Tab-separated table of C-alpha atoms and ligand atoms in Angstrom:
chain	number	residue	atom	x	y	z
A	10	UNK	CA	-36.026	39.437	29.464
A	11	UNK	CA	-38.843	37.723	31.578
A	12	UNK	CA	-37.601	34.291	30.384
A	13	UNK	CA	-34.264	35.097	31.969
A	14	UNK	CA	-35.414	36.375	35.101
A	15	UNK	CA	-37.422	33.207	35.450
A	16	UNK	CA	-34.496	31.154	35.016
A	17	UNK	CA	-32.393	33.655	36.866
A	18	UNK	CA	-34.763	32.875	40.405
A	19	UNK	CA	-34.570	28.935	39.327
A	20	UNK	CA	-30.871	28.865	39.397
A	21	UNK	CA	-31.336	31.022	42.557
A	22	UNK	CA	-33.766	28.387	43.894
A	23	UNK	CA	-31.850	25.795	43.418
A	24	UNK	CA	-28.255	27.374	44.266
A	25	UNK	CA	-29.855	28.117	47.880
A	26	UNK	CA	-31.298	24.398	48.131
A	27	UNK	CA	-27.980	22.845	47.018
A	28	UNK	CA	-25.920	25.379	49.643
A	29	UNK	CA	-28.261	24.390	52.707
A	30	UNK	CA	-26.500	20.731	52.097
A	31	UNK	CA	-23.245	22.010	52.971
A	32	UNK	CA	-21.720	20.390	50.722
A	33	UNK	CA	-17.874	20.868	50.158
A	34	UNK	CA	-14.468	19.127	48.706
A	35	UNK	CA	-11.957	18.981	50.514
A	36	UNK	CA	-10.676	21.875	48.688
A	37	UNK	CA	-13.274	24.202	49.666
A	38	UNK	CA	-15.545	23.996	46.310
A	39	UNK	CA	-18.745	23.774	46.461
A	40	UNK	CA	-21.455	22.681	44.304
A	41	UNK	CA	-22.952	25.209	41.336
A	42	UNK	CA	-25.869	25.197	39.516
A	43	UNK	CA	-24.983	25.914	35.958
A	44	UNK	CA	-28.669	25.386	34.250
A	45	UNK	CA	-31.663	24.741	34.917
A	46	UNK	CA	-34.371	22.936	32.739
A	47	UNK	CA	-37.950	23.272	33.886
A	48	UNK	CA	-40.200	21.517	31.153
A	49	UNK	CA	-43.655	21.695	32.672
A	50	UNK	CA	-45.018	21.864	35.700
A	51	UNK	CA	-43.719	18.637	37.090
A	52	UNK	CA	-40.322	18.307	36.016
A	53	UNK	CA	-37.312	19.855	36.614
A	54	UNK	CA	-33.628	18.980	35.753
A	55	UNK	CA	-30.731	20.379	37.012
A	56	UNK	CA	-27.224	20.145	36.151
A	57	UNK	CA	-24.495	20.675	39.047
A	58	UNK	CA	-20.862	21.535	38.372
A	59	UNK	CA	-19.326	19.706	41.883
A	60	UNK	CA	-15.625	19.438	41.166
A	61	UNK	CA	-14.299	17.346	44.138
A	62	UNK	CA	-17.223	15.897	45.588
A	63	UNK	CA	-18.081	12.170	45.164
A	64	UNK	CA	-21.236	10.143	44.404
A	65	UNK	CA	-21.257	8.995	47.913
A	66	UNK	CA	-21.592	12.612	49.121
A	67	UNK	CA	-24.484	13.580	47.224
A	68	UNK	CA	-26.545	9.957	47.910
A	69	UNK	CA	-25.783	10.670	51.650
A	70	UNK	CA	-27.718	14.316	51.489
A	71	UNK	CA	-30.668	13.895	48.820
A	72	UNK	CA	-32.843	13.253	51.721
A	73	UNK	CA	-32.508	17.003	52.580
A	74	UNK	CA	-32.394	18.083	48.933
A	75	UNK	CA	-35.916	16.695	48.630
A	76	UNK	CA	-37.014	18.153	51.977
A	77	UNK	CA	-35.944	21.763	51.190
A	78	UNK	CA	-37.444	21.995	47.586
A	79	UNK	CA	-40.359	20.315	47.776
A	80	UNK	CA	-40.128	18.031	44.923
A	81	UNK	CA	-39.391	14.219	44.702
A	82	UNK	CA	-35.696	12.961	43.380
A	83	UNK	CA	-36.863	10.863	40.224
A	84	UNK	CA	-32.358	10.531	39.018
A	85	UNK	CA	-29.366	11.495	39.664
A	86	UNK	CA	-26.539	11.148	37.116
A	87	UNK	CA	-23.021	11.370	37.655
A	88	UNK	CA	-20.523	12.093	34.484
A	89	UNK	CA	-17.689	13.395	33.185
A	90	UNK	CA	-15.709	11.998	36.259
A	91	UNK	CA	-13.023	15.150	36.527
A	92	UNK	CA	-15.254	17.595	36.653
A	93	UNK	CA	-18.045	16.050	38.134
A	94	UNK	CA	-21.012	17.209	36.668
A	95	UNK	CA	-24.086	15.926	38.358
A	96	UNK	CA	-27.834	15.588	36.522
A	97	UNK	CA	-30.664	15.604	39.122
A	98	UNK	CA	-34.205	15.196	37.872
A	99	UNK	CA	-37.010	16.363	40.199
A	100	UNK	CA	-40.550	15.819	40.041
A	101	UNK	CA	-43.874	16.394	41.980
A	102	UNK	CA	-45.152	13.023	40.693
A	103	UNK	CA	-42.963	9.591	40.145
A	104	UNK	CA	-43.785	7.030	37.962
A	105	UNK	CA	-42.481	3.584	39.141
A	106	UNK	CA	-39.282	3.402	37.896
A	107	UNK	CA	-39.519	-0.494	36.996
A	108	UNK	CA	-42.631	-2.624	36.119
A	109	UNK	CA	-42.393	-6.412	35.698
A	110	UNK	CA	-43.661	-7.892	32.329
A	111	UNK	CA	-45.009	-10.489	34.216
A	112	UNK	CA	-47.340	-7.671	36.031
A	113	UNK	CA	-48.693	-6.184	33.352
A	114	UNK	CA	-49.271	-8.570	30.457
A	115	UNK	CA	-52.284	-9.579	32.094
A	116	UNK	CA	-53.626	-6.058	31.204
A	117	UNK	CA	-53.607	-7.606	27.287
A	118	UNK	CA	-57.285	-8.374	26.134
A	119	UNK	CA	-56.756	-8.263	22.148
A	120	UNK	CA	-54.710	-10.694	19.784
A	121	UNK	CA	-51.753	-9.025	18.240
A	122	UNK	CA	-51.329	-6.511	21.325
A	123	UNK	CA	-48.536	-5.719	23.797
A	124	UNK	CA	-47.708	-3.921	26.553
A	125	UNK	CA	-46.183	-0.242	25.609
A	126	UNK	CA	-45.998	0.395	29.725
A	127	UNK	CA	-47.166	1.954	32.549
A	128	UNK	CA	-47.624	5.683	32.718
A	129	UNK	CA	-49.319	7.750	35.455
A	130	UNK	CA	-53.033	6.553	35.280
A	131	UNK	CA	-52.833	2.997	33.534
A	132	UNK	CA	-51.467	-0.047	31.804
A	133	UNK	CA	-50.868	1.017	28.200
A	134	UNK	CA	-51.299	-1.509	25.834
A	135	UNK	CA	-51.573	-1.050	22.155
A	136	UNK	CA	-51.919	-3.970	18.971
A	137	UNK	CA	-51.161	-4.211	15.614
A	138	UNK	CA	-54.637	-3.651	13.597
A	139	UNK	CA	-54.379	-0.201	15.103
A	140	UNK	CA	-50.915	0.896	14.751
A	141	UNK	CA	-49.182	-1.426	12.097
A	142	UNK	CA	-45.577	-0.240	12.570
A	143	UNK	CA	-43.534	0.565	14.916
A	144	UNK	CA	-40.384	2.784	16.159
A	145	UNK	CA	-38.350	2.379	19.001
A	146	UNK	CA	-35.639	4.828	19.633
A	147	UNK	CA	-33.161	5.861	22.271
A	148	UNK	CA	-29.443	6.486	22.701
A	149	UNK	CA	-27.602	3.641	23.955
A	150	UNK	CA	-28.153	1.911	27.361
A	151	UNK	CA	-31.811	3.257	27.827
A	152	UNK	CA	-33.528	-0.170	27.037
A	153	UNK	CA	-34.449	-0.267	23.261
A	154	UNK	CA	-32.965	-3.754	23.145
A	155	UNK	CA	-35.520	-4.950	26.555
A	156	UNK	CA	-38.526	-3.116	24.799
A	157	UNK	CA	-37.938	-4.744	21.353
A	158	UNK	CA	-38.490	-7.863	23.179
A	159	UNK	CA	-40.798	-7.391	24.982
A	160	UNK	CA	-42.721	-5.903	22.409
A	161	UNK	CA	-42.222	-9.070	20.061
A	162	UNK	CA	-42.808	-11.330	22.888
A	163	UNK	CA	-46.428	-9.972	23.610
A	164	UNK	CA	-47.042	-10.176	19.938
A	165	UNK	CA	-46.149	-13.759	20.488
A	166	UNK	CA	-48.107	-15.024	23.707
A	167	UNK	CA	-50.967	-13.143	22.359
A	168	UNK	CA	-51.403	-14.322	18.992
A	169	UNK	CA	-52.057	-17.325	16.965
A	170	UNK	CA	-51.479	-16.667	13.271
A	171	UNK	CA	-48.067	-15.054	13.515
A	172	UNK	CA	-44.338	-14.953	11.549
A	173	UNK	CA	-41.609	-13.556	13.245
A	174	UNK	CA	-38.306	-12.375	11.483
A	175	UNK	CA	-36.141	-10.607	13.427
A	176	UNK	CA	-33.084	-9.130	11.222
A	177	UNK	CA	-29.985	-9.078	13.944
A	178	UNK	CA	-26.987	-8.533	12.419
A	179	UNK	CA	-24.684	-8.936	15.438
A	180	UNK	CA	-26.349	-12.450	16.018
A	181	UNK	CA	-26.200	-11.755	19.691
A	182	UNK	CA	-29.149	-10.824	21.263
A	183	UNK	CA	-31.946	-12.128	19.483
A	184	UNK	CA	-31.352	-15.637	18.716
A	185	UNK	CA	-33.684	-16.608	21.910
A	186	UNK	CA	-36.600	-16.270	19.554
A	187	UNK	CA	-35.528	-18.779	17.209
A	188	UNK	CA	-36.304	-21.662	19.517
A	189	UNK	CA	-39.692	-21.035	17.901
A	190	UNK	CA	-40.896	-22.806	14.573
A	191	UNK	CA	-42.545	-19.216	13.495
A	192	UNK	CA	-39.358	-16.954	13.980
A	193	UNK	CA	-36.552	-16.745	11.780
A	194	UNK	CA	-33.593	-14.739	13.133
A	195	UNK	CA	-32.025	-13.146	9.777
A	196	UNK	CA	-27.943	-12.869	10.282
A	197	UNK	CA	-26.925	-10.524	7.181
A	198	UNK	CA	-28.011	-7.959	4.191
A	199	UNK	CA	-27.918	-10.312	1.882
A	200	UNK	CA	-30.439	-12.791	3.602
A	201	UNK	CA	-32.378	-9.705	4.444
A	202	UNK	CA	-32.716	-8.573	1.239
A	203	UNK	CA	-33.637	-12.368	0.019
A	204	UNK	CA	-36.436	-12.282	2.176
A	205	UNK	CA	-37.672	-8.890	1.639
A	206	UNK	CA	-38.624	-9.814	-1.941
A	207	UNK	CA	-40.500	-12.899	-0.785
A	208	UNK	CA	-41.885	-10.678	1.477
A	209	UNK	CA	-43.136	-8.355	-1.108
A	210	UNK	CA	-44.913	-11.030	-3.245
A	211	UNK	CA	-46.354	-12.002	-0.690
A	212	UNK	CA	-47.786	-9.325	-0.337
A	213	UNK	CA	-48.815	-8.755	-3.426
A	214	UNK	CA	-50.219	-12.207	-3.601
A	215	UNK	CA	-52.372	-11.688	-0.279
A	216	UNK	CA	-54.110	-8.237	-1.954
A	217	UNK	CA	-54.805	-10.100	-5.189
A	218	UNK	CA	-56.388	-12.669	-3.084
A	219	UNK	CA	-58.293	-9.938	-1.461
A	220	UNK	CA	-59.571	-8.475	-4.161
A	221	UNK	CA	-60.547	-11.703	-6.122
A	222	UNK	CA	-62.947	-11.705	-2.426
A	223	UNK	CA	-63.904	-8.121	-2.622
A	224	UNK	CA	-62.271	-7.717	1.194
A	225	UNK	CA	-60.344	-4.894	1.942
A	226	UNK	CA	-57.814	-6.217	4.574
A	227	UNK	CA	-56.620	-9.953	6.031
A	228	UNK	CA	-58.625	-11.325	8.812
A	229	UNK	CA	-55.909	-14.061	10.214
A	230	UNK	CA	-58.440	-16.883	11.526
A	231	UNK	CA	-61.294	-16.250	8.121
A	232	UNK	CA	-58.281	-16.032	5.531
A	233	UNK	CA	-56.298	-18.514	7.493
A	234	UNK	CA	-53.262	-16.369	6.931
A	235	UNK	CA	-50.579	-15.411	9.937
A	236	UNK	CA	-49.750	-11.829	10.069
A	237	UNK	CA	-46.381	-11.130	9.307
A	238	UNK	CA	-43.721	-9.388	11.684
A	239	UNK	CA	-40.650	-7.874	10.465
A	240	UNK	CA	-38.560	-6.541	13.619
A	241	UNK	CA	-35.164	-4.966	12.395
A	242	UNK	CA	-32.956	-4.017	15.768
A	243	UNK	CA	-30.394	-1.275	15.028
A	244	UNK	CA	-31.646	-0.783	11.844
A	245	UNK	CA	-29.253	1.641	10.657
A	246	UNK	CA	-27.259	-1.345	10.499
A	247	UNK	CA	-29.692	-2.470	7.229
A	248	UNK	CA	-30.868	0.991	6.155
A	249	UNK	CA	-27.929	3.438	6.669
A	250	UNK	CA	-25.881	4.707	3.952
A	251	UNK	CA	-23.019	2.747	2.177
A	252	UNK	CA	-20.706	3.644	-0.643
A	253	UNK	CA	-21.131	2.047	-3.759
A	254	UNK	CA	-18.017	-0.287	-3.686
A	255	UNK	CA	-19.442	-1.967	-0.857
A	256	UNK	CA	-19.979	-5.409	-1.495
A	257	UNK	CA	-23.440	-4.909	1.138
A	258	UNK	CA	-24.397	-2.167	-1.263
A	259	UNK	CA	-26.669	-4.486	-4.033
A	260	UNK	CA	-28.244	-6.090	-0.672
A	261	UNK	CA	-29.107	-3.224	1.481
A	262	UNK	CA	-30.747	-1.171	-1.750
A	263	UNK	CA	-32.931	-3.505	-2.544
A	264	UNK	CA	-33.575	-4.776	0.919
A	265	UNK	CA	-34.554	-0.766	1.385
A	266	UNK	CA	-36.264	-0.493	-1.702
A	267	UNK	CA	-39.009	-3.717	-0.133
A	268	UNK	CA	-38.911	-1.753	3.136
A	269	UNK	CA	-39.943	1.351	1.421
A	270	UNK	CA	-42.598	-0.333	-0.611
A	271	UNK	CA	-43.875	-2.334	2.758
A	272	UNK	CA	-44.157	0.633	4.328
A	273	UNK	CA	-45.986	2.533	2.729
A	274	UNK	CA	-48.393	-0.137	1.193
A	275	UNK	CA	-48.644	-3.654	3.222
A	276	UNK	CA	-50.434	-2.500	6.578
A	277	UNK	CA	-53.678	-4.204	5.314
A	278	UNK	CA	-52.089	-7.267	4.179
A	279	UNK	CA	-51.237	-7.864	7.804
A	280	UNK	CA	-47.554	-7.203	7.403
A	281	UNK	CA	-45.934	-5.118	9.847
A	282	UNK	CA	-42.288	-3.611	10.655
A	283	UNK	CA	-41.113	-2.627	13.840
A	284	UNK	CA	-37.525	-0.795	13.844
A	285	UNK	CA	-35.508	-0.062	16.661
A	286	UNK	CA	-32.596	2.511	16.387
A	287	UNK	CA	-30.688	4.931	17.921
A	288	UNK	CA	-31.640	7.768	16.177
A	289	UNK	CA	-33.524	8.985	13.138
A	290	UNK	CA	-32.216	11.152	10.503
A	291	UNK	CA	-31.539	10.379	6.847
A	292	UNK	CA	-28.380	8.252	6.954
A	293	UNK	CA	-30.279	5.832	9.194
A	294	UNK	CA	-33.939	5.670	8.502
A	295	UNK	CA	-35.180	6.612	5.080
A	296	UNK	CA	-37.824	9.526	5.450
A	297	UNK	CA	-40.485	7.840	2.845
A	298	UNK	CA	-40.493	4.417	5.783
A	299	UNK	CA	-40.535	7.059	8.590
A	300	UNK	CA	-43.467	8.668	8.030
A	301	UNK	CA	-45.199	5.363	7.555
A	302	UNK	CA	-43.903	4.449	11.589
A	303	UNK	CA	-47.279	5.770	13.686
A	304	UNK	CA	-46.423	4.636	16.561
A	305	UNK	CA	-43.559	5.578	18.208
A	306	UNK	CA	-41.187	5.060	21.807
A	307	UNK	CA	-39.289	6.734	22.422
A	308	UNK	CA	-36.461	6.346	25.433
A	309	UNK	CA	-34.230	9.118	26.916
A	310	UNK	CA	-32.561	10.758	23.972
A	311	UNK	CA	-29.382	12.623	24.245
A	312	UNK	CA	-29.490	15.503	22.331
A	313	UNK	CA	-33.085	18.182	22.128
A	314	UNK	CA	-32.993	17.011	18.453
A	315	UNK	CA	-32.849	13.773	18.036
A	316	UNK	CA	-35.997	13.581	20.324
A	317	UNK	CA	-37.611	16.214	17.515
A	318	UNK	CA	-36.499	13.864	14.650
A	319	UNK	CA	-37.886	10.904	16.377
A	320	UNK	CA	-41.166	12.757	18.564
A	321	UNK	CA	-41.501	16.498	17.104
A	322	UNK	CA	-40.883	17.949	20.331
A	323	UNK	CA	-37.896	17.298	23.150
A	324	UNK	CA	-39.823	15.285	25.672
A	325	UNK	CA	-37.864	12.512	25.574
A	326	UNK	CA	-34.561	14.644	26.096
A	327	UNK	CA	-36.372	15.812	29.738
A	328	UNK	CA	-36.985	12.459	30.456
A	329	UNK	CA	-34.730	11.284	34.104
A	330	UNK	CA	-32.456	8.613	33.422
A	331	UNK	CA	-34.233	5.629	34.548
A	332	UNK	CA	-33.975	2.638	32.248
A	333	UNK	CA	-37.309	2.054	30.209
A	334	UNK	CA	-38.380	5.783	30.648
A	335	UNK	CA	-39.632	6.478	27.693
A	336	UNK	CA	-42.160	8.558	25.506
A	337	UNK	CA	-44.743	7.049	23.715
A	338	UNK	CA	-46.320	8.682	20.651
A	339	UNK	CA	-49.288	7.702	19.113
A	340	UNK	CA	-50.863	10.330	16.215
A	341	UNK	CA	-51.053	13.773	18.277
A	342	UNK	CA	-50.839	12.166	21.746
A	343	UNK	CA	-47.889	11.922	24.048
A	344	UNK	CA	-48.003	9.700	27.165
A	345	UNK	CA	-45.033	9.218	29.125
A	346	UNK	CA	-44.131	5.398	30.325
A	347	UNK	CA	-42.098	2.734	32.298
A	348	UNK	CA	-41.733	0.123	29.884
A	349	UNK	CA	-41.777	-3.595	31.080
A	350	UNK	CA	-38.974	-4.517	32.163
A	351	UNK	CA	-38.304	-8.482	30.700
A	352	UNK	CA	-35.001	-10.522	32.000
A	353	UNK	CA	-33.776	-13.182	29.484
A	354	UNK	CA	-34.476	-16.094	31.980
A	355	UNK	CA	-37.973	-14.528	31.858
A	356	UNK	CA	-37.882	-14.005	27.717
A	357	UNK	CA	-36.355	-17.789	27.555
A	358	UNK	CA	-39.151	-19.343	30.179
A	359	UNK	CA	-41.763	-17.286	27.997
A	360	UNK	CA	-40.864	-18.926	24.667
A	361	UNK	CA	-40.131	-22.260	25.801
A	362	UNK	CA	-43.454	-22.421	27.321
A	363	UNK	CA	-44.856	-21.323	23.503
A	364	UNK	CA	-43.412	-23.486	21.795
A	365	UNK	CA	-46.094	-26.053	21.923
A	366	UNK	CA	-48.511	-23.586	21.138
A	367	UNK	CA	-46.903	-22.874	17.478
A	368	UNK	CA	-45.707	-26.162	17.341
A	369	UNK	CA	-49.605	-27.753	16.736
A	370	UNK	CA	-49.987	-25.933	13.835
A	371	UNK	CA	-48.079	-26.151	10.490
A	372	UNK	CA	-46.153	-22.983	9.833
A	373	UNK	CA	-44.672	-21.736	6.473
A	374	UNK	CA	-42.135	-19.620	6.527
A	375	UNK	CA	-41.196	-17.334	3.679
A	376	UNK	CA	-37.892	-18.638	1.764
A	377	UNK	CA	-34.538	-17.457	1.927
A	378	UNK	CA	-32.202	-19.599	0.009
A	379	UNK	CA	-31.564	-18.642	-3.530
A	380	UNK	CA	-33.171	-21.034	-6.069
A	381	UNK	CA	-30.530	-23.776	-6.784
A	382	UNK	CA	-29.003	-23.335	-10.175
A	383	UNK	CA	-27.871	-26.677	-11.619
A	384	UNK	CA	-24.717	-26.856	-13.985
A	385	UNK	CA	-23.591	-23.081	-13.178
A	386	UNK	CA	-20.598	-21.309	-14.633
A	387	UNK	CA	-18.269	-21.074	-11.700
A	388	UNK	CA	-18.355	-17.583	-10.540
A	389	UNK	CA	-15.574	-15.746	-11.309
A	390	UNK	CA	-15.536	-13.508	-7.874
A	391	UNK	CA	-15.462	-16.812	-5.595
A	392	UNK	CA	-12.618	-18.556	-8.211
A	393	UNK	CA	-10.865	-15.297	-8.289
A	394	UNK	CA	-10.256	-15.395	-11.841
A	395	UNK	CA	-11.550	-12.041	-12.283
A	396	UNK	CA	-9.420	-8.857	-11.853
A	397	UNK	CA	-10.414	-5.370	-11.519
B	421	ADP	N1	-37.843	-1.445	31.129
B	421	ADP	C1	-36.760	-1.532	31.896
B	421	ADP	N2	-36.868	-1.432	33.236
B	421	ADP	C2	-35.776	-1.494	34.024
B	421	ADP	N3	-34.518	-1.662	33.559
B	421	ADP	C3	-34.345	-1.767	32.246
B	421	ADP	C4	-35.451	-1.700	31.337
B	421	ADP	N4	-34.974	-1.825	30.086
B	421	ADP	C5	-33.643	-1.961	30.188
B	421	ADP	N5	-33.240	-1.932	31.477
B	421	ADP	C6	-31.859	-2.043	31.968
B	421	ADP	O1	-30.986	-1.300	31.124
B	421	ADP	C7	-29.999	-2.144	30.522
B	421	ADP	C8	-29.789	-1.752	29.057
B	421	ADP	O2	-30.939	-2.087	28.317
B	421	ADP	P1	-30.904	-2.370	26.743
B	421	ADP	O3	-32.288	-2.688	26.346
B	421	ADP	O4	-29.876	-3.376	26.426
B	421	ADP	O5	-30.448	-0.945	26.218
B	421	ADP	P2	-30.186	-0.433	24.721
B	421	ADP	O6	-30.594	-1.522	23.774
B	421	ADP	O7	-31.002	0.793	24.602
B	421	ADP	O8	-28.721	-0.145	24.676
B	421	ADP	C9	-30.548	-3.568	30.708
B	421	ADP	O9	-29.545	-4.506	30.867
B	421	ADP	C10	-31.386	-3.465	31.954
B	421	ADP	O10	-30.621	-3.719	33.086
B	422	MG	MG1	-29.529	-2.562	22.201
């Protein structure tokens, strides 16, 4: 009862704010408030049915919005074009709704860092021997692609001993990267799952190492070992479901079983995944590798529960809808962020000028072609002598 008369005086609030406008189609409607959403004490979003009226309308007259409730105009969203619902965020406080890379990598002090953004009080920055692996979600157009970048490329201009493979699928958007002699861009399951097992014995060679040393975890420069970086964009792509006649299936099991295992066991062996999606539930993340991603982003979501699967809580379905917003979770803390925003004339400039940097050094990069068989029996799928 007290919960709706609360919301009953917001609508009320904001009904009388939107009608001092005087706002109207040319058919006479006028704007209605149809819900309001007050998540603390410094946000509120409200959604505005406005058949008739135009975007142009409503940019000339949030001037006067702002003046008569009191609160700043973080976003205002237009959709569903013939009914014209309207999303305006308000806010007591703004973040800046775009930081440069360039401005804040500075803020970087440790090897294996990046920037996770800038939130109300300061540059957050965060690296890998604290938080091993990563997840960065958010529905599509919200900037998980620019933060996955960015991300790697801090990893990059901040570190020495360091592999990069970045598993892209589409073989679009991350093939930048592979200008460098320490990245591998990984095109489909089956290399994936190739270099997921070389992966895990690796692994399992570095801890055997470790314990023939009595250490407990890889020091890069004293074990003169590079940390390794796997960075899967749209991983649902990789770990979704398939049906068993699909000829990815064999790959993308066994590239999930390594995943799985990694997860959950090769933090100290300096291996680390970072997965970007856009959402988390079972059919695209596996809930054993899940649990094992601490530290988490998480941009505007578009539905109250995928921001539960991905943060336990809906603060990244309040967030406005400013590109880079995002959430960013680490253990029982919540900070909200602008990410960096990175250009790919920026991301390109960035890794040509690093290229010298790996290039000094020898690097090793795990294998990926099958082991040549000599004198083979011609495979019966690729001759197509075998029927089912
Ligand atoms: N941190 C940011 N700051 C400002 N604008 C951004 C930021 N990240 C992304 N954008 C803008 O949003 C667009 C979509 O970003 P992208 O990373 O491709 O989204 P997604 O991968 O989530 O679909 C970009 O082209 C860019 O213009
Ligand atoms: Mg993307």
């Amino acid at each position: 009862m007290i919960a709706g008369l609360a919301t009953y005086k917001l609508l009320r609030k904001y009904q009388k704010a939107l009608d001092h406008l005087d706002l109207k189609s040319g058919l006479g409607h006028k704007p209605l408030v149809i819900n309001v959403d007050s998540r603390d004490e410094n946000r509120t979003r409200i959604l505005v049915k406005s058949t008739g009226l135009g975007e142009d309308r409503y940019k000339s007259k949030l001037d006067d919005l702002r003046a008569s409730v009191g609160q700043k105009i973080e976003s205002v969203t237009y959709f569903n074009k013939d009914n014209r619902f309207v999303e305006i965020s308000l806010a007591h406080k703004l973040l800046e709704n775009k930081v440069n890379y360039a401005d804040l990598i500075g803020n970087v002090k440790k090897p294996f860092s990046f920037v996770v953004g800038k939130s109300q009080n300061n540059v957050i920055t965060e690296n890998l021997e604290d938080v091993p692996h990563y997840l960065i979600a958010g529905s599509t157009g919200g900037g998980k692609s620019v933060a996955f970048k960015s991300l790697l490329l801090g990893l990059l201009e901040t570190s020495k001993r360091i592999q990069l493979y970045i598993f892209d699928f589409k073989q679009v958007e991350m093939n930048e990267f592979s200008v460098l002699p320490n990245v591998q861009v990984i095109k489909d399951e089956h290399e994936a799952s190739l270099l997921l097992e070389g992966v895990v014995k690796e692994m399992n060679k570095r801890y055997k190492m470790f314990e023939e040393r009595k250490e407990k975890k890889i020091s890069p420069d004293r074990d003169k070992l590079s940390r390794i970086i796997i960075g899967i964009d749209e991983c649902s792509d990789l770990l979704g479901k398939v049906k068993k006649n699909d000829p990815k299936f064999e790959s993308m099991e066994r590239a999930k079983r390594c995943l799985n295992e990694l997860s959950r066991k090769a933090r100290a062996s300096g291996i680390h995944l970072i997965f970007a999606t856009q959402k988390v539930d079972v059919n695209s993340i596996d809930t054993q590798i899940q649990e094992n991603l601490e530290g988490r982003l998480s941009l505007r979501m578009n539905t109250i529960e995928n921001s539960v699967r991905v943060l336990q809580n809906s603060m990244s379905y309040y967030l406005p809808s400013i590109a880079g917003r995002a959430i960013w979770k680490k253990g029982a803390s919540y900070t909200e962020v602008q990410c960096p925003f990175l250009s790919d004339d920026e991301l390109n400039q960035r890794l040509d000028a690093l290229k010298e940097k790996f290039y000094e050094e020898e690097v090793t990069m795990i294998k990926t072609e099958k082991e040549v068989v000599k004198d083979a029996e011609p495979d019966p799928w690729v001759s197509g002598e075998k029927v089912n």
